[in-house]
């Protein structure tokens, strides 16, 4: 029901930065928990970050804490993921998804975007 589109991926050198955007159409993202996930070749999808509908909860996986920041741009119905100090192991397809209860329970995300490729390489 929620259409999500990711953008902002690309090729960046180690230590560089990217800003990913997750934009929804037809629904107000502020009513949903919004998470970022990633999947690298040969690996399972893993949770990266999440922001609850109330913004009371912001989750960061241990491997990105201190480097990534999740935030909302409500005027543009968008959730952003600022990624700094990128490492080659951050290379993956990044997906955003919504959680209908407005929470950050990773088992309940049920609407997904198509993904954007992030490649960190020198």
mmCIF file of C-alpha atoms in Angstrom:
data_model
loop_
_atom_site.group_PDB
_atom_site.id
_atom_site.type_symbol
_atom_site.label_atom_id
_atom_site.label_comp_id
_atom_site.label_asym_id
_atom_site.label_seq_id
_atom_site.Cartn_x
_atom_site.Cartn_y
_atom_site.Cartn_z
ATOM 1 C CA UNK A 1 0.000 0.000 0.000
ATOM 2 C CA UNK A 2 2.862 2.381 0.755
ATOM 3 C CA UNK A 3 5.023 3.162 -2.265
ATOM 4 C CA UNK A 4 8.608 3.844 -1.274
ATOM 5 C CA UNK A 5 11.453 5.023 -3.481
ATOM 6 C CA UNK A 6 15.090 5.115 -2.410
ATOM 7 C CA UNK A 7 17.658 7.423 -3.943
ATOM 8 C CA UNK A 8 21.143 8.737 -3.262
ATOM 9 C CA UNK A 9 23.244 5.636 -3.726
ATOM 10 C CA UNK A 10 26.375 5.541 -5.802
ATOM 11 C CA UNK A 11 30.112 4.963 -5.805
ATOM 12 C CA UNK A 12 32.159 6.596 -3.065
ATOM 13 C CA UNK A 13 35.711 6.215 -1.791
ATOM 14 C CA UNK A 14 36.414 4.829 1.677
ATOM 15 C CA UNK A 15 35.963 7.577 4.236
ATOM 16 C CA UNK A 16 33.471 9.372 2.055
ATOM 17 C CA UNK A 17 29.840 10.236 2.653
ATOM 18 C CA UNK A 18 26.472 9.665 1.034
ATOM 19 C CA UNK A 19 22.936 10.706 1.846
ATOM 20 C CA UNK A 20 20.183 8.222 1.116
ATOM 21 C CA UNK A 21 16.563 9.308 0.794
ATOM 22 C CA UNK A 22 13.406 7.261 1.270
ATOM 23 C CA UNK A 23 10.370 9.054 -0.125
ATOM 24 C CA UNK A 24 6.769 7.866 0.142
ATOM 25 C CA UNK A 25 3.827 8.642 -2.109
ATOM 26 C CA UNK A 26 0.193 8.509 -1.052
ATOM 27 C CA UNK A 27 0.852 8.111 2.657
ATOM 28 C CA UNK A 28 2.331 10.169 5.448
ATOM 29 C CA UNK A 29 5.583 8.555 6.514
ATOM 30 C CA UNK A 30 5.291 10.283 9.858
ATOM 31 C CA UNK A 31 2.670 7.666 10.839
ATOM 32 C CA UNK A 32 5.058 4.763 10.294
ATOM 33 C CA UNK A 33 8.215 3.410 11.666
ATOM 34 C CA UNK A 34 10.778 3.634 8.886
ATOM 35 C CA UNK A 35 13.807 1.413 8.679
ATOM 36 C CA UNK A 36 16.874 1.108 6.522
ATOM 37 C CA UNK A 37 18.174 -2.341 5.651
ATOM 38 C CA UNK A 38 20.983 -3.571 3.471
ATOM 39 C CA UNK A 39 21.921 -6.737 1.663
ATOM 40 C CA UNK A 40 25.331 -7.566 0.275
ATOM 41 C CA UNK A 41 25.997 -10.415 -2.170
ATOM 42 C CA UNK A 42 25.979 -13.757 -0.409
ATOM 43 C CA UNK A 43 24.721 -12.289 2.856
ATOM 44 C CA UNK A 44 21.377 -12.068 4.607
ATOM 45 C CA UNK A 45 19.476 -8.810 4.741
ATOM 46 C CA UNK A 46 20.367 -6.914 7.888
ATOM 47 C CA UNK A 47 18.880 -3.990 9.732
ATOM 48 C CA UNK A 48 20.881 -0.767 9.621
ATOM 49 C CA UNK A 49 18.757 1.929 11.235
ATOM 50 C CA UNK A 50 15.182 2.764 12.175
ATOM 51 C CA UNK A 51 13.163 5.740 13.354
ATOM 52 C CA UNK A 52 9.797 5.363 15.092
ATOM 53 C CA UNK A 53 6.672 7.350 14.209
ATOM 54 C CA UNK A 54 7.064 9.495 17.306
ATOM 55 C CA UNK A 55 10.812 9.879 16.734
ATOM 56 C CA UNK A 56 11.205 8.640 20.305
ATOM 57 C CA UNK A 57 13.257 5.688 19.123
ATOM 58 C CA UNK A 58 16.203 5.751 16.779
ATOM 59 C CA UNK A 59 17.942 2.464 16.222
ATOM 60 C CA UNK A 60 21.424 2.004 14.837
ATOM 61 C CA UNK A 61 23.124 -1.288 14.252
ATOM 62 C CA UNK A 62 26.409 -1.537 16.095
ATOM 63 C CA UNK A 63 28.411 -1.562 12.881
ATOM 64 C CA UNK A 64 27.133 1.894 11.841
ATOM 65 C CA UNK A 65 26.676 3.622 15.201
ATOM 66 C CA UNK A 66 28.561 6.891 15.263
ATOM 67 C CA UNK A 67 28.826 6.991 11.468
ATOM 68 C CA UNK A 68 25.201 7.006 10.240
ATOM 69 C CA UNK A 69 22.344 9.317 11.218
ATOM 70 C CA UNK A 70 18.651 8.769 10.501
ATOM 71 C CA UNK A 71 16.237 11.702 10.362
ATOM 72 C CA UNK A 72 12.898 12.811 8.961
ATOM 73 C CA UNK A 73 12.159 15.527 6.431
ATOM 74 C CA UNK A 74 8.414 15.683 6.973
ATOM 75 C CA UNK A 75 7.873 18.525 4.503
ATOM 76 C CA UNK A 76 8.993 16.181 1.735
ATOM 77 C CA UNK A 77 7.536 12.967 3.216
ATOM 78 C CA UNK A 78 11.054 11.596 3.365
ATOM 79 C CA UNK A 79 13.355 9.767 5.738
ATOM 80 C CA UNK A 80 17.056 10.378 5.312
ATOM 81 C CA UNK A 81 20.085 8.286 6.135
ATOM 82 C CA UNK A 82 23.292 10.298 6.325
ATOM 83 C CA UNK A 83 26.247 7.966 5.984
ATOM 84 C CA UNK A 84 29.715 9.181 6.940
ATOM 85 C CA UNK A 85 33.116 7.507 7.181
ATOM 86 C CA UNK A 86 32.009 4.826 4.767
ATOM 87 C CA UNK A 87 33.896 1.549 4.659
ATOM 88 C CA UNK A 88 34.169 -1.071 1.911
ATOM 89 C CA UNK A 89 32.094 -3.425 4.062
ATOM 90 C CA UNK A 90 29.203 -0.944 3.795
ATOM 91 C CA UNK A 91 28.852 -1.932 0.146
ATOM 92 C CA UNK A 92 25.335 -3.296 -0.361
ATOM 93 C CA UNK A 93 21.920 -2.596 -1.773
ATOM 94 C CA UNK A 94 20.126 -0.381 0.725
ATOM 95 C CA UNK A 95 16.357 -0.666 1.170
ATOM 96 C CA UNK A 96 13.909 1.373 3.175
ATOM 97 C CA UNK A 97 10.751 -0.124 4.627
ATOM 98 C CA UNK A 98 7.782 0.860 6.784
ATOM 99 C CA UNK A 99 6.432 -0.676 9.948
ATOM 100 C CA UNK A 100 2.633 -0.219 10.247
ATOM 101 C CA UNK A 101 2.519 0.121 14.035
ATOM 102 C CA UNK A 102 4.830 3.115 14.048
ATOM 103 C CA UNK A 103 7.480 1.130 15.863
ATOM 104 C CA UNK A 104 10.908 -0.289 15.128
ATOM 105 C CA UNK A 105 10.102 -3.980 15.482
ATOM 106 C CA UNK A 106 12.150 -5.383 12.635
ATOM 107 C CA UNK A 107 9.908 -8.436 12.233
ATOM 108 C CA UNK A 108 6.928 -6.224 11.302
ATOM 109 C CA UNK A 109 8.264 -4.246 8.340
ATOM 110 C CA UNK A 110 5.963 -5.055 5.431
ATOM 111 C CA UNK A 111 6.324 -2.404 2.710
ATOM 112 C CA UNK A 112 9.616 -2.108 0.889
ATOM 113 C CA UNK A 113 11.281 0.065 -1.693
ATOM 114 C CA UNK A 114 13.280 -1.227 -4.638
ATOM 115 C CA UNK A 115 16.681 -0.435 -3.194
ATOM 116 C CA UNK A 116 19.633 1.752 -4.099
ATOM 117 C CA UNK A 117 23.171 0.490 -4.632
ATOM 118 C CA UNK A 118 25.947 1.807 -2.413
ATOM 119 C CA UNK A 119 29.487 0.889 -3.421
ATOM 120 C CA UNK A 120 32.460 1.921 -1.293
ATOM 121 C CA UNK A 121 35.718 1.350 -3.128
ATOM 122 C CA UNK A 122 38.968 3.087 -3.938
#
